[in-house]
């Protein structure tokens, strides 16, 4: 197995690892309110997120920028909470499918998640002689895993709204509420851990 293949696999496993569910929950909050026919909008959203996390993943891994790990861990569930709240507000104002604000949020929140990815990647890079190839492979692996997660979410959304005939408002509130609840529990857990240190 080449080094590229190894880091590709590490990236895919990292984004799809159920124990690192915070990134999965963010993608759920980001994309879960869209239908399968909205795949172009979802592609733009995911691309904005990708651009954001690719930038900070590279900068942080190359030690150009650095943020305290504790702050990044707190900010990740905050990004989920904000996205979930925005979903419900934008649905109520009927701007879900037209708002550019969500694209901007995806880009900005991608910057934060990239810092989270970088902490994991740095630990894996200790024995690597070069940074460029592992960094590229890890990022590609994350994207492949992310596309898989998005497809599952869109298919779930299709099943719920088209086959089971769950109303769009009910689905938006349910998916956003679930993401909000999980993120809030994660945030409280992190804050409690920090208070005991």
PDB file of N, CA, C and O in Angstrom, residues 40-116:
ATOM      1  N   UNK A  40     -27.874  19.905  -6.640  1.00  0.00           N
ATOM      2  CA  UNK A  40     -26.951  20.968  -7.072  1.00  0.00           C
ATOM      3  C   UNK A  40     -26.701  21.961  -5.938  1.00  0.00           C
ATOM      4  O   UNK A  40     -25.568  22.401  -5.723  1.00  0.00           O
ATOM      5  N   UNK A  41     -27.754  22.316  -5.212  1.00  0.00           N
ATOM      6  CA  UNK A  41     -27.601  23.218  -4.063  1.00  0.00           C
ATOM      7  C   UNK A  41     -26.741  22.571  -2.984  1.00  0.00           C
ATOM      8  O   UNK A  41     -25.900  23.215  -2.361  1.00  0.00           O
ATOM      9  N   UNK A  42     -26.980  21.269  -2.768  1.00  0.00           N
ATOM     10  CA  UNK A  42     -26.200  20.530  -1.767  1.00  0.00           C
ATOM     11  C   UNK A  42     -24.742  20.464  -2.196  1.00  0.00           C
ATOM     12  O   UNK A  42     -23.836  20.608  -1.367  1.00  0.00           O
ATOM     13  N   UNK A  43     -24.503  20.283  -3.491  1.00  0.00           N
ATOM     14  CA  UNK A  43     -23.139  20.251  -4.011  1.00  0.00           C
ATOM     15  C   UNK A  43     -22.427  21.576  -3.739  1.00  0.00           C
ATOM     16  O   UNK A  43     -21.254  21.594  -3.330  1.00  0.00           O
ATOM     17  N   UNK A  44     -23.119  22.700  -3.920  1.00  0.00           N
ATOM     18  CA  UNK A  44     -22.529  24.013  -3.628  1.00  0.00           C
ATOM     19  C   UNK A  44     -22.236  24.143  -2.140  1.00  0.00           C
ATOM     20  O   UNK A  44     -21.163  24.606  -1.740  1.00  0.00           O
ATOM     21  N   UNK A  45     -23.178  23.707  -1.309  1.00  0.00           N
ATOM     22  CA  UNK A  45     -22.981  23.756   0.143  1.00  0.00           C
ATOM     23  C   UNK A  45     -21.767  22.952   0.572  1.00  0.00           C
ATOM     24  O   UNK A  45     -20.913  23.424   1.330  1.00  0.00           O
ATOM     25  N   UNK A  46     -21.700  21.707   0.096  1.00  0.00           N
ATOM     26  CA  UNK A  46     -20.596  20.823   0.465  1.00  0.00           C
ATOM     27  C   UNK A  46     -19.281  21.357  -0.085  1.00  0.00           C
ATOM     28  O   UNK A  46     -18.240  21.273   0.577  1.00  0.00           O
ATOM     29  N   UNK A  47     -19.316  21.943  -1.276  1.00  0.00           N
ATOM     30  CA  UNK A  47     -18.098  22.535  -1.854  1.00  0.00           C
ATOM     31  C   UNK A  47     -17.604  23.708  -1.017  1.00  0.00           C
ATOM     32  O   UNK A  47     -16.398  23.862  -0.801  1.00  0.00           O
ATOM     33  N   UNK A  48     -18.539  24.534  -0.531  1.00  0.00           N
ATOM     34  CA  UNK A  48     -18.158  25.655   0.340  1.00  0.00           C
ATOM     35  C   UNK A  48     -17.515  25.132   1.618  1.00  0.00           C
ATOM     36  O   UNK A  48     -16.487  25.643   2.073  1.00  0.00           O
ATOM     37  N   UNK A  49     -18.113  24.103   2.198  1.00  0.00           N
ATOM     38  CA  UNK A  49     -17.562  23.478   3.403  1.00  0.00           C
ATOM     39  C   UNK A  49     -16.176  22.897   3.119  1.00  0.00           C
ATOM     40  O   UNK A  49     -15.239  23.070   3.899  1.00  0.00           O
ATOM     41  N   UNK A  50     -16.048  22.244   1.962  1.00  0.00           N
ATOM     42  CA  UNK A  50     -14.776  21.642   1.552  1.00  0.00           C
ATOM     43  C   UNK A  50     -13.684  22.694   1.405  1.00  0.00           C
ATOM     44  O   UNK A  50     -12.568  22.510   1.882  1.00  0.00           O
ATOM     45  N   UNK A  51     -14.003  23.799   0.750  1.00  0.00           N
ATOM     46  CA  UNK A  51     -13.020  24.876   0.564  1.00  0.00           C
ATOM     47  C   UNK A  51     -12.554  25.375   1.920  1.00  0.00           C
ATOM     48  O   UNK A  51     -11.356  25.525   2.174  1.00  0.00           O
ATOM     49  N   UNK A  52     -13.521  25.599   2.820  1.00  0.00           N
ATOM     50  CA  UNK A  52     -13.171  26.085   4.151  1.00  0.00           C
ATOM     51  C   UNK A  52     -12.273  25.139   4.904  1.00  0.00           C
ATOM     52  O   UNK A  52     -11.197  25.531   5.395  1.00  0.00           O
ATOM     53  N   UNK A  53     -12.656  23.870   4.980  1.00  0.00           N
ATOM     54  CA  UNK A  53     -11.828  22.974   5.797  1.00  0.00           C
ATOM     55  C   UNK A  53     -10.526  22.594   5.112  1.00  0.00           C
ATOM     56  O   UNK A  53      -9.534  22.310   5.777  1.00  0.00           O
ATOM     57  N   UNK A  54     -10.481  22.674   3.785  1.00  0.00           N
ATOM     58  CA  UNK A  54      -9.217  22.400   3.085  1.00  0.00           C
ATOM     59  C   UNK A  54      -8.175  23.478   3.400  1.00  0.00           C
ATOM     60  O   UNK A  54      -6.991  23.180   3.579  1.00  0.00           O
ATOM     61  N   UNK A  55      -8.643  24.733   3.465  1.00  0.00           N
ATOM     62  CA  UNK A  55      -7.729  25.847   3.752  1.00  0.00           C
ATOM     63  C   UNK A  55      -7.112  25.699   5.126  1.00  0.00           C
ATOM     64  O   UNK A  55      -5.886  25.706   5.286  1.00  0.00           O
ATOM     65  N   UNK A  56      -7.955  25.550   6.157  1.00  0.00           N
ATOM     66  CA  UNK A  56      -7.385  25.491   7.510  1.00  0.00           C
ATOM     67  C   UNK A  56      -6.709  24.154   7.790  1.00  0.00           C
ATOM     68  O   UNK A  56      -5.771  24.104   8.582  1.00  0.00           O
ATOM     69  N   UNK A  57      -7.155  23.092   7.129  1.00  0.00           N
ATOM     70  CA  UNK A  57      -6.471  21.807   7.298  1.00  0.00           C
ATOM     71  C   UNK A  57      -5.032  21.928   6.824  1.00  0.00           C
ATOM     72  O   UNK A  57      -4.094  21.507   7.508  1.00  0.00           O
ATOM     73  N   UNK A  58      -4.839  22.551   5.665  1.00  0.00           N
ATOM     74  CA  UNK A  58      -3.486  22.743   5.137  1.00  0.00           C
ATOM     75  C   UNK A  58      -2.682  23.698   6.013  1.00  0.00           C
ATOM     76  O   UNK A  58      -1.543  23.392   6.392  1.00  0.00           O
ATOM     77  N   UNK A  59      -3.257  24.846   6.349  1.00  0.00           N
ATOM     78  CA  UNK A  59      -2.526  25.852   7.130  1.00  0.00           C
ATOM     79  C   UNK A  59      -2.139  25.336   8.517  1.00  0.00           C
ATOM     80  O   UNK A  59      -1.035  25.577   8.998  1.00  0.00           O
ATOM     81  N   UNK A  60      -3.054  24.619   9.155  1.00  0.00           N
ATOM     82  CA  UNK A  60      -2.777  24.118  10.504  1.00  0.00           C
ATOM     83  C   UNK A  60      -1.783  22.959  10.475  1.00  0.00           C
ATOM     84  O   UNK A  60      -0.888  22.883  11.317  1.00  0.00           O
ATOM     85  N   UNK A  61      -1.926  22.075   9.499  1.00  0.00           N
ATOM     86  CA  UNK A  61      -1.009  20.938   9.403  1.00  0.00           C
ATOM     87  C   UNK A  61       0.407  21.396   9.091  1.00  0.00           C
ATOM     88  O   UNK A  61       1.382  20.816   9.571  1.00  0.00           O
ATOM     89  N   UNK A  62       0.522  22.469   8.313  1.00  0.00           N
ATOM     90  CA  UNK A  62       1.839  23.023   7.992  1.00  0.00           C
ATOM     91  C   UNK A  62       2.339  24.004   9.061  1.00  0.00           C
ATOM     92  O   UNK A  62       3.355  24.664   8.878  1.00  0.00           O
ATOM     93  N   UNK A  63       1.602  24.098  10.168  1.00  0.00           N
ATOM     94  CA  UNK A  63       1.953  24.965  11.303  1.00  0.00           C
ATOM     95  C   UNK A  63       2.017  26.448  10.949  1.00  0.00           C
ATOM     96  O   UNK A  63       2.784  27.205  11.540  1.00  0.00           O
ATOM     97  N   UNK A  64       1.207  26.867   9.986  1.00  0.00           N
ATOM     98  CA  UNK A  64       1.128  28.279   9.617  1.00  0.00           C
ATOM     99  C   UNK A  64       0.141  28.999  10.541  1.00  0.00           C
ATOM    100  O   UNK A  64       0.355  30.143  10.920  1.00  0.00           O
ATOM    101  N   UNK A  65      -0.944  28.313  10.887  1.00  0.00           N
ATOM    102  CA  UNK A  65      -1.883  28.846  11.880  1.00  0.00           C
ATOM    103  C   UNK A  65      -2.087  27.804  12.968  1.00  0.00           C
ATOM    104  O   UNK A  65      -1.896  26.611  12.736  1.00  0.00           O
ATOM    105  N   UNK A  66      -2.463  28.282  14.138  1.00  0.00           N
ATOM    106  CA  UNK A  66      -2.692  27.366  15.249  1.00  0.00           C
ATOM    107  C   UNK A  66      -3.752  27.937  16.175  1.00  0.00           C
ATOM    108  O   UNK A  66      -3.751  29.135  16.473  1.00  0.00           O
ATOM    109  N   UNK A  67      -4.666  27.084  16.587  1.00  0.00           N
ATOM    110  CA  UNK A  67      -5.690  27.468  17.551  1.00  0.00           C
ATOM    111  C   UNK A  67      -5.731  26.416  18.645  1.00  0.00           C
ATOM    112  O   UNK A  67      -5.494  25.233  18.380  1.00  0.00           O
ATOM    113  N   UNK A  68      -6.021  26.815  19.876  1.00  0.00           N
ATOM    114  CA  UNK A  68      -6.096  25.832  20.963  1.00  0.00           C
ATOM    115  C   UNK A  68      -7.134  24.749  20.661  1.00  0.00           C
ATOM    116  O   UNK A  68      -8.248  25.047  20.223  1.00  0.00           O
ATOM    117  N   UNK A  69      -6.736  23.511  20.904  1.00  0.00           N
ATOM    118  CA  UNK A  69      -7.599  22.362  20.619  1.00  0.00           C
ATOM    119  C   UNK A  69      -8.930  22.472  21.362  1.00  0.00           C
ATOM    120  O   UNK A  69      -9.989  22.153  20.813  1.00  0.00           O
ATOM    121  N   UNK A  70      -8.912  22.922  22.607  1.00  0.00           N
ATOM    122  CA  UNK A  70     -10.136  23.019  23.410  1.00  0.00           C
ATOM    123  C   UNK A  70     -11.148  23.968  22.779  1.00  0.00           C
ATOM    124  O   UNK A  70     -12.350  23.697  22.784  1.00  0.00           O
ATOM    125  N   UNK A  71     -10.664  25.083  22.251  1.00  0.00           N
ATOM    126  CA  UNK A  71     -11.567  26.067  21.629  1.00  0.00           C
ATOM    127  C   UNK A  71     -12.202  25.479  20.367  1.00  0.00           C
ATOM    128  O   UNK A  71     -13.406  25.629  20.136  1.00  0.00           O
ATOM    129  N   UNK A  72     -11.406  24.793  19.565  1.00  0.00           N
ATOM    130  CA  UNK A  72     -11.924  24.182  18.335  1.00  0.00           C
ATOM    131  C   UNK A  72     -12.968  23.121  18.675  1.00  0.00           C
ATOM    132  O   UNK A  72     -14.019  23.045  18.042  1.00  0.00           O
ATOM    133  N   UNK A  73     -12.693  22.313  19.704  1.00  0.00           N
ATOM    134  CA  UNK A  73     -13.643  21.267  20.093  1.00  0.00           C
ATOM    135  C   UNK A  73     -14.974  21.859  20.541  1.00  0.00           C
ATOM    136  O   UNK A  73     -16.026  21.261  20.338  1.00  0.00           O
ATOM    137  N   UNK A  74     -14.938  23.034  21.165  1.00  0.00           N
ATOM    138  CA  UNK A  74     -16.172  23.711  21.580  1.00  0.00           C
ATOM    139  C   UNK A  74     -16.871  24.338  20.377  1.00  0.00           C
ATOM    140  O   UNK A  74     -18.095  24.280  20.251  1.00  0.00           O
ATOM    141  N   UNK A  75     -16.096  24.923  19.463  1.00  0.00           N
ATOM    142  CA  UNK A  75     -16.688  25.601  18.313  1.00  0.00           C
ATOM    143  C   UNK A  75     -17.391  24.644  17.352  1.00  0.00           C
ATOM    144  O   UNK A  75     -18.364  25.024  16.701  1.00  0.00           O
ATOM    145  N   UNK A  76     -16.929  23.406  17.254  1.00  0.00           N
ATOM    146  CA  UNK A  76     -17.545  22.453  16.315  1.00  0.00           C
ATOM    147  C   UNK A  76     -19.016  22.194  16.669  1.00  0.00           C
ATOM    148  O   UNK A  76     -19.889  22.341  15.808  1.00  0.00           O
ATOM    149  N   UNK A  77     -19.372  21.841  17.933  1.00  0.00           N
ATOM    150  CA  UNK A  77     -20.805  21.700  18.214  1.00  0.00           C
ATOM    151  C   UNK A  77     -21.574  23.018  18.094  1.00  0.00           C
ATOM    152  O   UNK A  77     -22.768  23.018  17.755  1.00  0.00           O
ATOM    153  N   UNK A  78     -20.899  24.137  18.341  1.00  0.00           N
ATOM    154  CA  UNK A  78     -21.564  25.441  18.167  1.00  0.00           C
ATOM    155  C   UNK A  78     -21.950  25.635  16.697  1.00  0.00           C
ATOM    156  O   UNK A  78     -23.039  26.151  16.401  1.00  0.00           O
ATOM    157  N   UNK A  79     -21.093  25.203  15.768  1.00  0.00           N
ATOM    158  CA  UNK A  79     -21.431  25.326  14.337  1.00  0.00           C
ATOM    159  C   UNK A  79     -22.666  24.498  14.002  1.00  0.00           C
ATOM    160  O   UNK A  79     -23.483  24.904  13.172  1.00  0.00           O
ATOM    161  N   UNK A  80     -22.801  23.352  14.645  1.00  0.00           N
ATOM    162  CA  UNK A  80     -23.977  22.496  14.407  1.00  0.00           C
ATOM    163  C   UNK A  80     -25.235  23.173  14.945  1.00  0.00           C
ATOM    164  O   UNK A  80     -26.270  23.207  14.280  1.00  0.00           O
ATOM    165  N   UNK A  81     -25.134  23.717  16.149  1.00  0.00           N
ATOM    166  CA  UNK A  81     -26.278  24.390  16.780  1.00  0.00           C
ATOM    167  C   UNK A  81     -26.745  25.568  15.927  1.00  0.00           C
ATOM    168  O   UNK A  81     -27.947  25.726  15.664  1.00  0.00           O
ATOM    169  N   UNK A  82     -25.807  26.384  15.464  1.00  0.00           N
ATOM    170  CA  UNK A  82     -26.165  27.543  14.637  1.00  0.00           C
ATOM    171  C   UNK A  82     -26.814  27.094  13.330  1.00  0.00           C
ATOM    172  O   UNK A  82     -27.817  27.665  12.889  1.00  0.00           O
ATOM    173  N   UNK A  83     -26.251  26.058  12.708  1.00  0.00           N
ATOM    174  CA  UNK A  83     -26.807  25.544  11.448  1.00  0.00           C
ATOM    175  C   UNK A  83     -28.229  25.027  11.657  1.00  0.00           C
ATOM    176  O   UNK A  83     -29.120  25.299  10.839  1.00  0.00           O
ATOM    177  N   UNK A  84     -28.450  24.294  12.740  1.00  0.00           N
ATOM    178  CA  UNK A  84     -29.779  23.747  13.032  1.00  0.00           C
ATOM    179  C   UNK A  84     -30.802  24.870  13.244  1.00  0.00           C
ATOM    180  O   UNK A  84     -31.925  24.818  12.723  1.00  0.00           O
ATOM    181  N   UNK A  85     -30.415  25.882  14.004  1.00  0.00           N
ATOM    182  CA  UNK A  85     -31.312  27.023  14.245  1.00  0.00           C
ATOM    183  C   UNK A  85     -31.593  27.748  12.925  1.00  0.00           C
ATOM    184  O   UNK A  85     -32.737  28.106  12.624  1.00  0.00           O
ATOM    185  N   UNK A  86     -30.549  27.951  12.125  1.00  0.00           N
ATOM    186  CA  UNK A  86     -30.713  28.643  10.840  1.00  0.00           C
ATOM    187  C   UNK A  86     -31.665  27.876   9.915  1.00  0.00           C
ATOM    188  O   UNK A  86     -32.462  28.477   9.185  1.00  0.00           O
ATOM    189  N   UNK A  87     -31.589  26.534   9.951  1.00  0.00           N
ATOM    190  CA  UNK A  87     -32.486  25.716   9.131  1.00  0.00           C
ATOM    191  C   UNK A  87     -33.944  26.053   9.400  1.00  0.00           C
ATOM    192  O   UNK A  87     -34.736  26.261   8.475  1.00  0.00           O
ATOM    193  N   UNK A  88     -34.308  26.081  10.680  1.00  0.00           N
ATOM    194  CA  UNK A  88     -35.705  26.309  11.062  1.00  0.00           C
ATOM    195  C   UNK A  88     -36.127  27.742  10.728  1.00  0.00           C
ATOM    196  O   UNK A  88     -37.205  27.964  10.163  1.00  0.00           O
ATOM    197  N   UNK A  89     -35.264  28.703  11.044  1.00  0.00           N
ATOM    198  CA  UNK A  89     -35.587  30.108  10.757  1.00  0.00           C
ATOM    199  C   UNK A  89     -35.738  30.331   9.255  1.00  0.00           C
ATOM    200  O   UNK A  89     -36.692  30.972   8.803  1.00  0.00           O
ATOM    201  N   UNK A  90     -34.808  29.786   8.464  1.00  0.00           N
ATOM    202  CA  UNK A  90     -34.875  29.992   7.011  1.00  0.00           C
ATOM    203  C   UNK A  90     -36.077  29.293   6.404  1.00  0.00           C
ATOM    204  O   UNK A  90     -36.664  29.784   5.434  1.00  0.00           O
ATOM    205  N   UNK A  91     -36.467  28.149   6.969  1.00  0.00           N
ATOM    206  CA  UNK A  91     -37.672  27.475   6.462  1.00  0.00           C
ATOM    207  C   UNK A  91     -38.907  28.324   6.742  1.00  0.00           C
ATOM    208  O   UNK A  91     -39.761  28.497   5.875  1.00  0.00           O
ATOM    209  N   UNK A  92     -38.978  28.871   7.960  1.00  0.00           N
ATOM    210  CA  UNK A  92     -40.127  29.714   8.331  1.00  0.00           C
ATOM    211  C   UNK A  92     -40.208  30.956   7.444  1.00  0.00           C
ATOM    212  O   UNK A  92     -41.299  31.429   7.121  1.00  0.00           O
ATOM    213  N   UNK A  93     -39.053  31.476   7.033  1.00  0.00           N
ATOM    214  CA  UNK A  93     -39.034  32.672   6.185  1.00  0.00           C
ATOM    215  C   UNK A  93     -39.022  32.322   4.695  1.00  0.00           C
ATOM    216  O   UNK A  93     -38.879  33.194   3.849  1.00  0.00           O
ATOM    217  N   UNK A  94     -39.104  31.014   4.407  1.00  0.00           N
ATOM    218  CA  UNK A  94     -39.144  30.518   3.024  1.00  0.00           C
ATOM    219  C   UNK A  94     -37.915  30.920   2.209  1.00  0.00           C
ATOM    220  O   UNK A  94     -38.018  31.315   1.056  1.00  0.00           O
ATOM    221  N   UNK A  95     -36.742  30.817   2.845  1.00  0.00           N
ATOM    222  CA  UNK A  95     -35.501  31.147   2.128  1.00  0.00           C
ATOM    223  C   UNK A  95     -34.527  29.973   2.105  1.00  0.00           C
ATOM    224  O   UNK A  95     -33.359  30.129   1.825  1.00  0.00           O
ATOM    225  N   UNK A  96     -35.034  28.756   2.372  1.00  0.00           N
ATOM    226  CA  UNK A  96     -34.168  27.567   2.430  1.00  0.00           C
ATOM    227  C   UNK A  96     -33.414  27.345   1.132  1.00  0.00           C
ATOM    228  O   UNK A  96     -32.221  27.080   1.122  1.00  0.00           O
ATOM    229  N   UNK A  97     -34.121  27.448   0.002  1.00  0.00           N
ATOM    230  CA  UNK A  97     -33.508  27.106  -1.281  1.00  0.00           C
ATOM    231  C   UNK A  97     -32.887  28.293  -2.018  1.00  0.00           C
ATOM    232  O   UNK A  97     -32.363  28.147  -3.098  1.00  0.00           O
ATOM    233  N   UNK A  98     -32.945  29.478  -1.433  1.00  0.00           N
ATOM    234  CA  UNK A  98     -32.421  30.631  -2.157  1.00  0.00           C
ATOM    235  C   UNK A  98     -31.364  31.413  -1.380  1.00  0.00           C
ATOM    236  O   UNK A  98     -30.731  32.294  -1.928  1.00  0.00           O
ATOM    237  N   UNK A  99     -31.180  31.101  -0.120  1.00  0.00           N
ATOM    238  CA  UNK A  99     -30.301  31.915   0.714  1.00  0.00           C
ATOM    239  C   UNK A  99     -28.825  31.627   0.459  1.00  0.00           C
ATOM    240  O   UNK A  99     -28.381  30.481   0.524  1.00  0.00           O
ATOM    241  N   UNK A 100     -28.073  32.692   0.215  1.00  0.00           N
ATOM    242  CA  UNK A 100     -26.622  32.564   0.068  1.00  0.00           C
ATOM    243  C   UNK A 100     -25.942  32.583   1.423  1.00  0.00           C
ATOM    244  O   UNK A 100     -24.771  32.242   1.537  1.00  0.00           O
ATOM    245  N   UNK A 101     -26.698  32.961   2.458  1.00  0.00           N
ATOM    246  CA  UNK A 101     -26.134  33.003   3.806  1.00  0.00           C
ATOM    247  C   UNK A 101     -25.651  31.624   4.226  1.00  0.00           C
ATOM    248  O   UNK A 101     -24.605  31.487   4.849  1.00  0.00           O
ATOM    249  N   UNK A 102     -26.415  30.593   3.880  1.00  0.00           N
ATOM    250  CA  UNK A 102     -26.033  29.241   4.279  1.00  0.00           C
ATOM    251  C   UNK A 102     -24.733  28.799   3.600  1.00  0.00           C
ATOM    252  O   UNK A 102     -23.930  28.091   4.189  1.00  0.00           O
ATOM    253  N   UNK A 103     -24.520  29.250   2.365  1.00  0.00           N
ATOM    254  CA  UNK A 103     -23.269  28.934   1.684  1.00  0.00           C
ATOM    255  C   UNK A 103     -22.093  29.589   2.411  1.00  0.00           C
ATOM    256  O   UNK A 103     -21.037  28.984   2.587  1.00  0.00           O
ATOM    257  N   UNK A 104     -22.300  30.825   2.855  1.00  0.00           N
ATOM    258  CA  UNK A 104     -21.251  31.534   3.598  1.00  0.00           C
ATOM    259  C   UNK A 104     -20.985  30.855   4.935  1.00  0.00           C
ATOM    260  O   UNK A 104     -19.827  30.708   5.346  1.00  0.00           O
ATOM    261  N   UNK A 105     -22.066  30.442   5.602  1.00  0.00           N
ATOM    262  CA  UNK A 105     -21.906  29.728   6.878  1.00  0.00           C
ATOM    263  C   UNK A 105     -21.133  28.427   6.670  1.00  0.00           C
ATOM    264  O   UNK A 105     -20.264  28.086   7.473  1.00  0.00           O
ATOM    265  N   UNK A 106     -21.457  27.702   5.590  1.00  0.00           N
ATOM    266  CA  UNK A 106     -20.764  26.439   5.314  1.00  0.00           C
ATOM    267  C   UNK A 106     -19.269  26.676   5.118  1.00  0.00           C
ATOM    268  O   UNK A 106     -18.435  25.910   5.613  1.00  0.00           O
ATOM    269  N   UNK A 107     -18.916  27.748   4.420  1.00  0.00           N
ATOM    270  CA  UNK A 107     -17.502  28.088   4.206  1.00  0.00           C
ATOM    271  C   UNK A 107     -16.815  28.430   5.529  1.00  0.00           C
ATOM    272  O   UNK A 107     -15.749  27.890   5.846  1.00  0.00           O
ATOM    273  N   UNK A 108     -17.435  29.304   6.315  1.00  0.00           N
ATOM    274  CA  UNK A 108     -16.839  29.722   7.593  1.00  0.00           C
ATOM    275  C   UNK A 108     -16.738  28.546   8.556  1.00  0.00           C
ATOM    276  O   UNK A 108     -15.702  28.342   9.206  1.00  0.00           O
ATOM    277  N   UNK A 109     -17.810  27.749   8.622  1.00  0.00           N
ATOM    278  CA  UNK A 109     -17.786  26.604   9.531  1.00  0.00           C
ATOM    279  C   UNK A 109     -16.810  25.534   9.041  1.00  0.00           C
ATOM    280  O   UNK A 109     -16.253  24.781   9.833  1.00  0.00           O
ATOM    281  N   UNK A 110     -16.592  25.485   7.728  1.00  0.00           N
ATOM    282  CA  UNK A 110     -15.576  24.582   7.189  1.00  0.00           C
ATOM    283  C   UNK A 110     -14.189  24.931   7.700  1.00  0.00           C
ATOM    284  O   UNK A 110     -13.373  24.050   7.973  1.00  0.00           O
ATOM    285  N   UNK A 111     -13.923  26.237   7.849  1.00  0.00           N
ATOM    286  CA  UNK A 111     -12.632  26.669   8.411  1.00  0.00           C
ATOM    287  C   UNK A 111     -12.438  26.091   9.811  1.00  0.00           C
ATOM    288  O   UNK A 111     -11.346  25.611  10.158  1.00  0.00           O
ATOM    289  N   UNK A 112     -13.490  26.112  10.608  1.00  0.00           N
ATOM    290  CA  UNK A 112     -13.420  25.595  11.982  1.00  0.00           C
ATOM    291  C   UNK A 112     -13.228  24.080  11.975  1.00  0.00           C
ATOM    292  O   UNK A 112     -12.370  23.556  12.688  1.00  0.00           O
ATOM    293  N   UNK A 113     -14.001  23.384  11.157  1.00  0.00           N
ATOM    294  CA  UNK A 113     -13.887  21.925  11.105  1.00  0.00           C
ATOM    295  C   UNK A 113     -12.526  21.492  10.569  1.00  0.00           C
ATOM    296  O   UNK A 113     -12.007  20.447  10.968  1.00  0.00           O
ATOM    297  N   UNK A 114     -11.949  22.278   9.675  1.00  0.00           N
ATOM    298  CA  UNK A 114     -10.607  21.970   9.176  1.00  0.00           C
ATOM    299  C   UNK A 114      -9.579  21.951  10.284  1.00  0.00           C
ATOM    300  O   UNK A 114      -8.659  21.135  10.292  1.00  0.00           O
ATOM    301  N   UNK A 115      -9.736  22.863  11.254  1.00  0.00           N
ATOM    302  CA  UNK A 115      -8.844  22.849  12.415  1.00  0.00           C
ATOM    303  C   UNK A 115      -9.023  21.568  13.215  1.00  0.00           C
ATOM    304  O   UNK A 115      -8.063  21.001  13.731  1.00  0.00           O
ATOM    305  N   UNK A 116     -10.262  21.108  13.312  1.00  0.00           N
ATOM    306  CA  UNK A 116     -10.525  19.845  14.006  1.00  0.00           C
ATOM    307  C   UNK A 116      -9.895  18.672  13.278  1.00  0.00           C
ATOM    308  O   UNK A 116      -9.296  17.784  13.900  1.00  0.00           O
TER     309      UNK A 116
END
